[in-house]
């Protein structure tokens, strides 16, 4: 019988979101990827600082203010910090592997992207019968025969195990604005641990169909040439007034909202069918069909919706529930969906039907957004980490020359420095010259925000100005200032108290080791065009209604008490989900308390797996109160929750496998225990 555990306990203790493709680099790349050292630290000698939070990009004013504060602290500490800012060299641009032009080697991994047909033929979408491609940007980028009804995944496998059948495959779904490479470091750490036990585990990173809209053609060329300057030219050459170099035949296509109203038709069920295509391929590949499905942040919602979906929309013959195709579900810093406390009324159902039958699409055609494009988080901005990542790889350090996003390309233009930060809309310049590592750190480190945010990673701290006047970035293997290791106090006892983050922060993510996730191959760290509108079909503030995880009132045939609209959503299996569940949170993240998972634990059936004990409930105590630390059923009840103290929202995926990491060990044990 298990309860919750935190990172101070042994790793086997229980408890309670840019371009699309893979980590691929092609033969002929600049250099062979270097093997990165694996560091382990004990809790008495943490290499990193506790917590940090910074929006991937804030408004220009707020970013400048925060950066100035951090800079002042860094300069004051420069005398005592000193030294080189990182002991770890970022992996260089990589070579191919596995006999495929679409695969690359990253340390010990071979990484490749695959595209599959999807049964979901979304309305108004290129590739659906009767839909003609006429948008000039789509024609330039994807051609007249563009087909976006595809399912995509990135395969992460150890190069030395490529010829062996996987004992298990973990399919993972990224969260808001996240790409498959969010999972690159987790894949590397988990597979290395499994190999120590002679187990073959693969991670397949699901990519939403929206990643097909990411134009990375010129970025692939830049990687092949080992030239981050080419990447700048491809992405931003028009704004910078640069000549098109002979290596490129055009510049990047960036889609405006008006170019992609069809994305409003990409409902939760469309994505569930896309995930199903990948799950079915994984079941064909893994020994005994041992497939697990995990999701980070909003990706946890994709996972629970998939598990609750009956893929037999006809209601003729046997049910085809998603959960029955899985050995277990993994929820990373995301609570997933839960069954609504009250059933929808007729007006709610009418609203969802109207939204699905053209309402959301019509709104997008009329000017409503089809994808997320918040200030500083638009496609042009999130694509920029490709440049920084490639620059760090080519320079083989996170602190080389001035960031190419800040470097001037010729004389001033329009009265401003002719660089990306000054010339491209919605970027935020830094108040001092920065290295590529500092351009990322001052953009994404968790300490850039006073409270947890969804893009936060704990990746070190600002360093000092070097001889060239550039602000360097301190990686997590360097001495860090005390201000970077905040103590957020003891954990709360009630879910009703805010803020909920707590604990001694750590800096578990190494920027040098994370570097390939930003740029390598046709995949990267972000989903440039996160398809938000279609996902809001069930949100009452956006034309639909809040139906929760059980949509039977809408989905079931009329004779069974529903509206007969399984074509919209068919989540009728929530109360039957009987597979084991494991959840991971960070005390400095968005799911910092075990009580965060009370909703999903109360929504599903008792665990029926062989690893569970008959009669043990998902929750042993605290199921109906607001306690922050309820007692879950643990291994025997098929519901475990683990909290890593000091981790921010993305650290549960990106952290080193050290003594602070309360993810890798429990996750591997969960897979071993539930594989057949």
Coordinates of C-alpha atoms in Angstrom, one line a residue, residues 39-562:
X39 CA 26.3 13.5 -13.5
X40 CA 24.7 12.4 -10.3
X41 CA 24.5 14.5 -7.2
X42 CA 23.3 13.8 -3.7
X43 CA 20.8 16.1 -2.0
X44 CA 23.5 17.5 0.4
X45 CA 25.4 18.9 -2.5
X46 CA 22.9 20.1 -5.1
X47 CA 24.6 21.4 -8.2
X48 CA 21.6 23.6 -9.0
X49 CA 19.4 26.2 -7.4
X50 CA 15.9 25.8 -6.4
X51 CA 13.1 27.0 -8.5
X52 CA 12.7 29.5 -11.2
X53 CA 10.0 30.6 -13.5
X54 CA 10.1 32.7 -16.6
X55 CA 7.6 33.0 -19.4
X56 CA 9.1 31.8 -22.7
X57 CA 8.6 35.4 -23.6
X58 CA 7.0 38.3 -21.7
X59 CA 6.1 41.7 -22.9
X60 CA 9.1 43.8 -23.8
X61 CA 8.8 46.0 -20.7
X62 CA 8.3 43.2 -18.2
X63 CA 11.2 41.2 -19.7
X64 CA 13.5 44.2 -19.6
X65 CA 12.7 44.9 -16.0
X66 CA 13.1 41.3 -14.9
X67 CA 16.4 41.0 -16.9
X68 CA 17.7 44.1 -15.4
X69 CA 17.0 42.8 -11.9
X70 CA 18.7 39.5 -12.6
X71 CA 21.6 41.3 -14.2
X72 CA 22.2 43.5 -11.2
X73 CA 22.3 40.5 -9.0
X74 CA 24.6 38.7 -11.4
X75 CA 27.1 41.5 -11.6
X76 CA 27.1 41.8 -7.8
X77 CA 28.0 38.1 -7.5
X78 CA 30.5 38.0 -10.4
X79 CA 33.5 38.3 -8.2
X80 CA 32.6 35.3 -6.1
X81 CA 31.2 33.2 -9.0
X82 CA 33.9 33.6 -11.6
X83 CA 35.3 30.8 -13.8
X84 CA 33.9 29.2 -16.9
X85 CA 30.2 29.1 -16.9
X86 CA 29.7 25.5 -17.8
X87 CA 31.6 22.2 -17.6
X88 CA 29.4 20.6 -20.1
X89 CA 29.8 21.0 -23.9
X90 CA 26.5 21.1 -25.8
X91 CA 26.3 18.2 -28.3
X92 CA 27.5 19.2 -31.7
X93 CA 25.6 19.0 -34.9
X94 CA 25.0 15.3 -35.4
X95 CA 25.5 12.5 -37.9
X96 CA 22.8 10.2 -39.3
X97 CA 22.1 6.7 -37.9
X98 CA 20.0 3.6 -38.5
X99 CA 20.5 3.7 -42.3
X100 CA 17.9 6.5 -42.7
X101 CA 18.4 10.0 -44.0
X102 CA 15.7 11.1 -41.6
X103 CA 17.5 9.8 -38.4
X104 CA 20.2 11.3 -36.3
X105 CA 22.4 10.2 -33.5
X106 CA 22.1 12.1 -30.2
X107 CA 24.6 10.8 -27.7
X108 CA 23.6 7.1 -27.5
X109 CA 20.2 7.6 -29.1
X110 CA 19.0 7.2 -32.7
X111 CA 16.1 9.6 -33.3
X112 CA 13.8 9.5 -36.3
X113 CA 10.4 11.0 -37.3
X114 CA 7.6 9.1 -38.9
X115 CA 4.4 10.2 -40.5
X116 CA 1.3 7.9 -40.6
X117 CA -2.2 8.3 -42.1
X118 CA -4.9 9.2 -39.7
X119 CA -8.5 8.0 -39.8
X120 CA -9.6 11.4 -38.7
X121 CA -10.5 13.4 -41.9
X122 CA -11.2 16.7 -40.3
X123 CA -13.7 19.1 -42.0
X124 CA -12.3 22.0 -44.0
X125 CA -8.8 20.5 -43.8
X126 CA -6.3 20.0 -46.7
X127 CA -6.4 16.3 -47.5
X128 CA -10.1 15.8 -46.7
X129 CA -12.2 15.0 -49.7
X130 CA -13.6 18.1 -51.4
X131 CA -11.1 20.5 -49.8
X132 CA -8.9 22.3 -52.3
X133 CA -5.7 24.0 -51.3
X134 CA -5.8 27.7 -52.4
X135 CA -4.0 29.6 -49.7
X136 CA -0.8 31.0 -51.3
X137 CA 1.3 30.2 -48.3
X138 CA 0.1 26.6 -48.1
X139 CA 0.8 26.2 -51.9
X140 CA 4.4 27.6 -51.4
X141 CA 5.2 25.4 -48.4
X142 CA 3.2 22.2 -48.9
X143 CA 1.9 22.3 -52.4
X144 CA -1.5 21.7 -54.0
X145 CA -1.7 18.1 -52.7
X146 CA -1.1 19.0 -49.1
X147 CA -2.6 16.5 -46.7
X148 CA -2.8 17.5 -43.0
X149 CA -4.8 14.4 -41.9
X150 CA -1.7 12.8 -40.6
X151 CA -0.4 11.3 -37.3
X152 CA 3.3 11.9 -36.5
X153 CA 5.7 10.6 -34.0
X154 CA 9.4 10.7 -33.2
X155 CA 11.1 7.5 -32.3
X156 CA 13.8 7.7 -29.6
X157 CA 15.8 4.4 -29.3
X158 CA 19.2 3.5 -28.1
X159 CA 21.5 3.0 -31.1
X160 CA 22.8 -0.2 -29.7
X161 CA 19.3 -1.7 -29.4
X162 CA 18.0 -0.7 -32.8
X163 CA 17.8 -4.3 -34.0
X164 CA 16.0 -5.6 -30.9
X165 CA 12.2 -5.7 -30.4
X166 CA 11.2 -3.2 -27.7
X167 CA 10.0 -4.8 -24.4
X168 CA 7.8 -1.7 -24.0
X169 CA 7.1 1.5 -25.9
X170 CA 6.1 4.7 -24.1
X171 CA 4.1 7.0 -26.4
X172 CA 4.2 10.5 -25.0
X173 CA 2.1 13.6 -25.8
X174 CA 3.5 17.1 -25.3
X175 CA 1.5 19.9 -23.7
X176 CA 0.6 23.5 -24.7
X177 CA 3.1 24.8 -27.4
X178 CA 5.3 21.7 -26.8
X179 CA 7.1 19.6 -29.4
X180 CA 8.2 16.0 -29.1
X181 CA 11.7 17.0 -28.1
X182 CA 10.3 18.1 -24.7
X183 CA 10.8 14.4 -24.0
X184 CA 14.3 14.0 -25.4
X185 CA 16.2 14.2 -22.1
X186 CA 13.6 11.9 -20.4
X187 CA 14.0 9.4 -23.2
X188 CA 17.7 9.5 -22.9
X189 CA 17.7 9.0 -19.1
X190 CA 14.9 6.4 -19.0
X191 CA 16.3 4.2 -21.8
X192 CA 19.8 4.3 -20.3
X193 CA 18.4 3.1 -17.0
X194 CA 16.4 0.3 -18.7
X195 CA 19.5 -0.8 -20.7
X196 CA 21.3 -1.3 -17.4
X197 CA 18.7 -4.0 -16.7
X198 CA 18.9 -5.4 -20.3
X199 CA 15.5 -4.0 -21.1
X200 CA 14.7 -2.5 -24.4
X201 CA 12.4 0.5 -23.9
X202 CA 11.6 3.0 -26.6
X203 CA 9.9 6.4 -26.3
X204 CA 7.8 7.6 -29.2
X205 CA 7.1 11.3 -29.0
X206 CA 3.6 12.1 -30.5
X207 CA 3.4 15.3 -32.6
X208 CA 0.2 17.0 -33.3
X209 CA -0.8 17.5 -36.9
X210 CA -0.2 21.2 -36.5
X211 CA 3.5 20.6 -36.6
X212 CA 3.1 19.8 -40.3
X213 CA 2.7 23.6 -40.7
X214 CA 6.1 24.3 -39.4
X215 CA 8.3 25.3 -42.3
X216 CA 11.8 23.9 -41.3
X217 CA 13.2 23.3 -44.8
X218 CA 15.8 26.1 -44.5
X219 CA 16.5 25.1 -40.9
X220 CA 17.4 21.5 -42.1
X221 CA 19.8 23.1 -44.6
X222 CA 21.3 25.2 -41.8
X223 CA 21.9 22.1 -39.7
X224 CA 23.4 20.3 -42.6
X225 CA 25.7 23.2 -43.3
X226 CA 26.4 23.8 -39.6
X227 CA 25.4 27.5 -40.1
X228 CA 23.1 29.2 -37.6
X229 CA 23.5 32.3 -39.7
X230 CA 21.6 30.5 -42.4
X231 CA 18.9 29.8 -39.9
X232 CA 18.6 33.5 -39.1
X233 CA 18.4 34.3 -42.8
X234 CA 15.8 31.7 -43.5
X235 CA 13.5 32.7 -40.6
X236 CA 14.1 36.5 -40.5
X237 CA 16.0 37.6 -43.6
X238 CA 13.1 39.6 -44.9
X239 CA 12.8 41.8 -41.8
X240 CA 16.6 42.2 -41.6
X241 CA 16.9 43.1 -45.3
X242 CA 19.4 40.3 -46.0
X243 CA 20.2 38.9 -49.4
X244 CA 19.0 35.4 -50.0
X245 CA 22.1 33.1 -50.0
X246 CA 22.6 30.5 -52.6
X247 CA 22.0 27.7 -50.1
X248 CA 18.3 28.8 -49.8
X249 CA 15.7 29.0 -52.5
X250 CA 13.2 30.9 -50.4
X251 CA 12.5 32.1 -46.9
X252 CA 10.4 30.5 -44.2
X253 CA 6.6 30.5 -44.5
X254 CA 4.8 31.7 -41.4
X255 CA 1.1 31.3 -41.3
X256 CA -1.2 34.0 -40.0
X257 CA -4.5 33.2 -38.4
X258 CA -6.4 33.9 -41.6
X259 CA -4.3 31.2 -43.4
X260 CA -5.4 28.4 -41.2
X261 CA -9.1 28.6 -40.1
X262 CA -9.3 24.9 -40.7
X263 CA -7.5 24.3 -37.5
X264 CA -10.7 25.1 -35.7
X265 CA -12.0 21.8 -36.9
X266 CA -9.3 19.9 -35.1
X267 CA -11.3 18.8 -32.2
X268 CA -10.2 16.6 -29.2
X269 CA -11.5 13.6 -31.0
X270 CA -9.4 14.4 -34.1
X271 CA -6.3 14.3 -31.9
X272 CA -7.5 11.1 -30.2
X273 CA -7.7 9.4 -33.6
X274 CA -4.2 10.7 -34.5
X275 CA -2.8 9.3 -31.2
X276 CA -4.6 6.0 -31.9
X277 CA -2.7 5.6 -35.2
X278 CA 0.6 5.9 -33.3
X279 CA -0.6 3.6 -30.4
X280 CA -1.6 1.0 -32.9
X281 CA 1.8 1.1 -34.7
X282 CA 3.5 0.8 -31.3
X283 CA 1.3 -2.2 -30.3
X284 CA 2.4 -3.9 -33.5
X285 CA 6.0 -3.2 -32.7
X286 CA 6.4 -3.8 -28.9
X287 CA 6.6 -7.3 -27.3
X288 CA 3.2 -8.5 -26.4
X289 CA 1.7 -5.1 -27.3
X290 CA 3.3 -3.4 -24.3
X291 CA 2.3 0.2 -24.9
X292 CA 2.1 3.0 -22.3
X293 CA 0.6 6.4 -23.0
X294 CA 1.9 9.5 -21.2
X295 CA 1.3 13.2 -21.4
X296 CA 2.8 16.4 -20.0
X297 CA 0.8 19.4 -18.8
X298 CA -2.1 19.8 -21.3
X299 CA -0.8 16.5 -22.9
X300 CA -2.2 14.7 -19.8
X301 CA -5.7 15.8 -21.0
X302 CA -5.0 14.3 -24.4
X303 CA -4.1 11.0 -22.6
X304 CA -7.2 10.8 -20.5
X305 CA -9.5 11.7 -23.4
X306 CA -7.8 9.1 -25.5
X307 CA -8.4 6.4 -22.8
X308 CA -12.0 7.4 -22.4
X309 CA -12.8 7.3 -26.1
X310 CA -14.7 4.4 -27.8
X311 CA -13.2 4.3 -31.2
X312 CA -16.1 2.3 -32.5
X313 CA -18.3 5.3 -33.5
X314 CA -20.9 3.1 -35.2
X315 CA -22.1 1.4 -32.0
X316 CA -22.3 -1.8 -34.1
X317 CA -20.3 -4.7 -32.7
X318 CA -17.9 -4.5 -29.8
X319 CA -16.6 -1.4 -28.1
X320 CA -13.1 -0.3 -28.8
X321 CA -12.0 1.7 -25.8
X322 CA -8.7 3.5 -25.9
X323 CA -7.6 2.4 -22.4
X324 CA -7.9 -1.3 -23.4
X325 CA -4.9 -0.7 -25.8
X326 CA -2.7 0.5 -23.0
X327 CA -0.7 -1.1 -20.2
X328 CA -0.9 2.1 -18.2
X329 CA -1.1 5.9 -18.2
X330 CA 1.5 8.4 -17.1
X331 CA 0.6 12.0 -16.2
X332 CA 3.6 14.4 -16.1
X333 CA 2.7 17.7 -14.3
X334 CA -0.8 17.5 -15.7
X335 CA -4.0 16.4 -14.0
X336 CA -5.8 15.2 -17.1
X337 CA -9.5 15.5 -17.5
X338 CA -12.1 14.3 -15.0
X339 CA -15.8 13.5 -15.1
X340 CA -18.0 16.6 -14.6
X341 CA -19.7 16.9 -11.2
X342 CA -23.0 17.8 -12.9
X343 CA -24.4 16.5 -16.2
X344 CA -24.8 18.9 -19.1
X345 CA -28.2 20.3 -19.8
X346 CA -29.9 20.6 -23.2
X347 CA -28.5 24.0 -23.8
X348 CA -25.0 22.8 -23.2
X349 CA -25.4 20.0 -25.7
X350 CA -26.9 22.4 -28.2
X351 CA -23.9 24.7 -27.8
X352 CA -21.4 21.9 -28.5
X353 CA -23.3 20.7 -31.5
X354 CA -23.5 24.2 -33.0
X355 CA -19.8 24.8 -32.3
X356 CA -18.8 21.5 -33.9
X357 CA -21.1 21.8 -36.9
X358 CA -19.3 24.9 -38.2
X359 CA -19.6 27.4 -35.4
X360 CA -15.9 27.4 -34.4
X361 CA -14.8 27.3 -38.1
X362 CA -17.0 30.2 -39.0
X363 CA -15.6 32.2 -36.1
X364 CA -12.1 31.5 -37.3
X365 CA -12.9 32.5 -40.8
X366 CA -14.3 35.7 -39.4
X367 CA -11.1 36.5 -37.6
X368 CA -11.1 34.5 -34.3
X369 CA -7.7 32.8 -33.6
X370 CA -7.2 29.2 -34.8
X371 CA -4.0 28.7 -32.9
X372 CA -2.3 30.3 -29.9
X373 CA -0.4 33.5 -30.8
X374 CA 0.0 35.3 -27.5
X375 CA 2.6 38.2 -27.4
X376 CA 6.0 36.7 -27.4
X377 CA 4.7 33.2 -28.1
X378 CA 3.9 33.4 -31.8
X379 CA 5.4 31.2 -34.4
X380 CA 8.3 33.6 -35.2
X381 CA 9.2 33.8 -31.6
X382 CA 9.1 30.1 -30.6
X383 CA 11.0 29.2 -33.8
X384 CA 13.9 31.4 -32.5
X385 CA 15.2 28.7 -30.1
X386 CA 16.2 26.7 -33.2
X387 CA 18.7 29.5 -33.9
X388 CA 20.0 29.6 -30.3
X389 CA 20.2 25.8 -30.1
X390 CA 22.1 25.5 -33.4
X391 CA 24.4 28.3 -32.4
X392 CA 25.3 26.6 -29.1
X393 CA 25.9 23.3 -30.9
X394 CA 28.1 24.8 -33.6
X395 CA 30.1 26.8 -31.1
X396 CA 30.3 23.8 -28.7
X397 CA 29.5 25.9 -25.7
X398 CA 26.4 27.7 -24.3
X399 CA 28.6 30.8 -23.9
X400 CA 30.4 31.5 -27.2
X401 CA 29.8 34.6 -29.3
X402 CA 27.0 37.1 -29.0
X403 CA 23.5 35.6 -29.5
X404 CA 22.6 35.7 -33.2
X405 CA 19.2 37.0 -32.2
X406 CA 20.9 40.1 -30.8
X407 CA 23.8 40.4 -33.2
X408 CA 23.5 43.2 -35.8
X409 CA 23.4 42.2 -39.4
X410 CA 24.7 45.4 -41.0
X411 CA 23.8 49.0 -40.4
X412 CA 20.9 50.2 -38.3
X413 CA 17.5 49.8 -39.9
X414 CA 14.4 52.0 -39.2
X415 CA 16.4 53.7 -36.5
X416 CA 17.0 50.5 -34.6
X417 CA 19.8 48.0 -34.4
X418 CA 19.4 45.6 -37.3
X419 CA 19.0 42.4 -35.3
X420 CA 16.1 40.0 -34.7
X421 CA 15.2 41.4 -31.3
X422 CA 14.8 44.9 -32.6
X423 CA 13.4 44.3 -36.1
X424 CA 11.0 41.4 -35.7
X425 CA 7.7 42.1 -34.0
X426 CA 6.9 40.8 -30.5
X427 CA 10.5 40.0 -29.6
X428 CA 12.0 41.3 -26.3
X429 CA 15.6 42.5 -26.4
X430 CA 17.9 42.0 -23.5
X431 CA 19.3 45.1 -21.6
X432 CA 22.9 43.9 -22.2
X433 CA 24.7 41.8 -24.8
X434 CA 24.2 38.1 -24.2
X435 CA 25.5 34.8 -25.3
X436 CA 23.3 32.2 -27.0
X437 CA 22.9 30.4 -23.6
X438 CA 21.9 33.6 -21.9
X439 CA 19.4 34.4 -24.7
X440 CA 17.7 31.1 -23.7
X441 CA 18.1 31.4 -20.0
X442 CA 16.8 34.9 -19.8
X443 CA 13.8 33.7 -21.8
X444 CA 12.9 30.4 -20.3
X445 CA 14.5 30.0 -16.9
X446 CA 12.0 29.5 -14.0
X447 CA 13.4 32.4 -12.0
X448 CA 12.3 34.9 -14.5
X449 CA 8.7 34.8 -13.1
X450 CA 7.6 35.2 -9.5
X451 CA 5.2 32.2 -9.8
X452 CA 5.1 29.0 -11.8
X453 CA 4.4 29.2 -15.5
X454 CA 3.9 26.5 -18.1
X455 CA 7.2 27.2 -20.0
X456 CA 9.5 27.3 -17.0
X457 CA 12.7 25.2 -16.8
X458 CA 15.2 25.3 -14.0
X459 CA 18.4 25.8 -16.1
X460 CA 20.8 27.7 -14.0
X461 CA 21.3 31.5 -13.4
X462 CA 22.7 34.6 -15.0
X463 CA 26.5 34.8 -14.7
X464 CA 28.8 37.7 -15.2
X465 CA 30.0 39.8 -18.1
X466 CA 32.9 38.2 -19.9
X467 CA 35.9 40.0 -21.6
X468 CA 33.7 40.7 -24.6
X469 CA 31.1 42.3 -22.5
X470 CA 28.6 39.4 -23.0
X471 CA 26.4 38.2 -20.2
X472 CA 27.2 34.5 -19.8
X473 CA 24.9 31.8 -18.4
X474 CA 25.7 29.6 -15.4
X475 CA 24.7 26.0 -16.1
X476 CA 23.5 23.7 -13.3
X477 CA 27.0 22.1 -13.0
X478 CA 28.5 25.5 -11.9
X479 CA 28.3 27.2 -8.5
X480 CA 25.1 29.2 -8.4
X481 CA 24.1 32.3 -6.4
X482 CA 22.0 31.7 -3.3
X483 CA 19.2 33.8 -4.8
X484 CA 18.8 31.1 -7.4
X485 CA 18.0 28.5 -4.8
X486 CA 14.8 29.8 -3.3
X487 CA 13.2 28.1 -0.3
X488 CA 9.5 28.3 -0.9
X489 CA 8.6 26.9 2.5
X490 CA 6.7 23.8 3.6
X491 CA 4.0 22.2 1.6
X492 CA 0.5 23.3 2.1
X493 CA -2.1 21.1 3.7
X494 CA -5.2 22.2 1.7
X495 CA -5.8 22.6 -2.0
X496 CA -7.9 25.7 -1.2
X497 CA -4.8 27.6 -0.2
X498 CA -2.7 29.5 -2.8
X499 CA -0.1 29.8 -4.0
X500 CA 0.5 26.1 -3.9
X501 CA 4.2 25.9 -4.9
X502 CA 6.6 24.9 -2.1
X503 CA 9.9 23.4 -1.2
X504 CA 13.6 24.0 -1.6
X505 CA 14.2 24.8 -5.3
X506 CA 16.9 23.0 -7.3
X507 CA 18.3 23.5 -10.8
X508 CA 18.0 20.0 -12.2
X509 CA 18.2 20.8 -15.9
X510 CA 21.5 21.2 -17.7
X511 CA 21.3 23.6 -20.6
X512 CA 24.2 22.1 -22.4
X513 CA 22.7 18.7 -22.4
X514 CA 19.3 20.1 -23.3
X515 CA 20.6 22.0 -26.3
X516 CA 19.8 19.4 -29.0
X517 CA 16.1 19.5 -28.0
X518 CA 15.9 23.0 -29.4
X519 CA 17.0 22.4 -32.9
X520 CA 18.0 19.0 -34.0
X521 CA 16.4 17.5 -37.1
X522 CA 12.9 18.2 -38.2
X523 CA 11.6 18.1 -34.7
X524 CA 12.2 20.6 -31.8
X525 CA 11.0 21.9 -28.5
X526 CA 7.9 23.7 -29.6
X527 CA 4.6 23.4 -31.5
X528 CA 4.6 26.7 -33.4
X529 CA 0.9 26.5 -34.2
X530 CA -0.7 25.0 -31.1
X531 CA -4.3 24.3 -32.3
X532 CA -6.1 25.9 -29.4
X533 CA -9.5 26.7 -30.9
X534 CA -10.6 23.2 -31.9
X535 CA -9.5 21.9 -28.5
X536 CA -11.9 24.4 -26.9
X537 CA -14.9 22.6 -28.3
X538 CA -16.0 21.7 -24.8
X539 CA -15.3 25.0 -23.3
X540 CA -18.4 27.2 -22.5
X541 CA -16.4 30.4 -23.0
X542 CA -15.7 29.5 -26.6
X543 CA -18.9 28.4 -28.1
X544 CA -19.2 24.9 -26.6
X545 CA -19.9 23.6 -23.1
X546 CA -18.0 21.9 -20.4
X547 CA -18.8 18.2 -20.8
X548 CA -15.9 16.8 -18.8
X549 CA -14.4 13.3 -19.5
X550 CA -17.7 11.5 -19.9
X551 CA -19.6 12.8 -23.0
X552 CA -22.2 10.0 -23.0
X553 CA -25.1 12.6 -23.0
X554 CA -23.9 13.8 -26.4
X555 CA -22.3 10.7 -27.8
X556 CA -24.7 7.8 -27.2
X557 CA -27.4 6.9 -29.7
X558 CA -30.7 8.6 -29.1
X559 CA -32.3 5.3 -28.1
X560 CA -29.7 5.0 -25.3
X561 CA -30.3 8.4 -24.0
X562 CA -27.8 10.5 -25.9

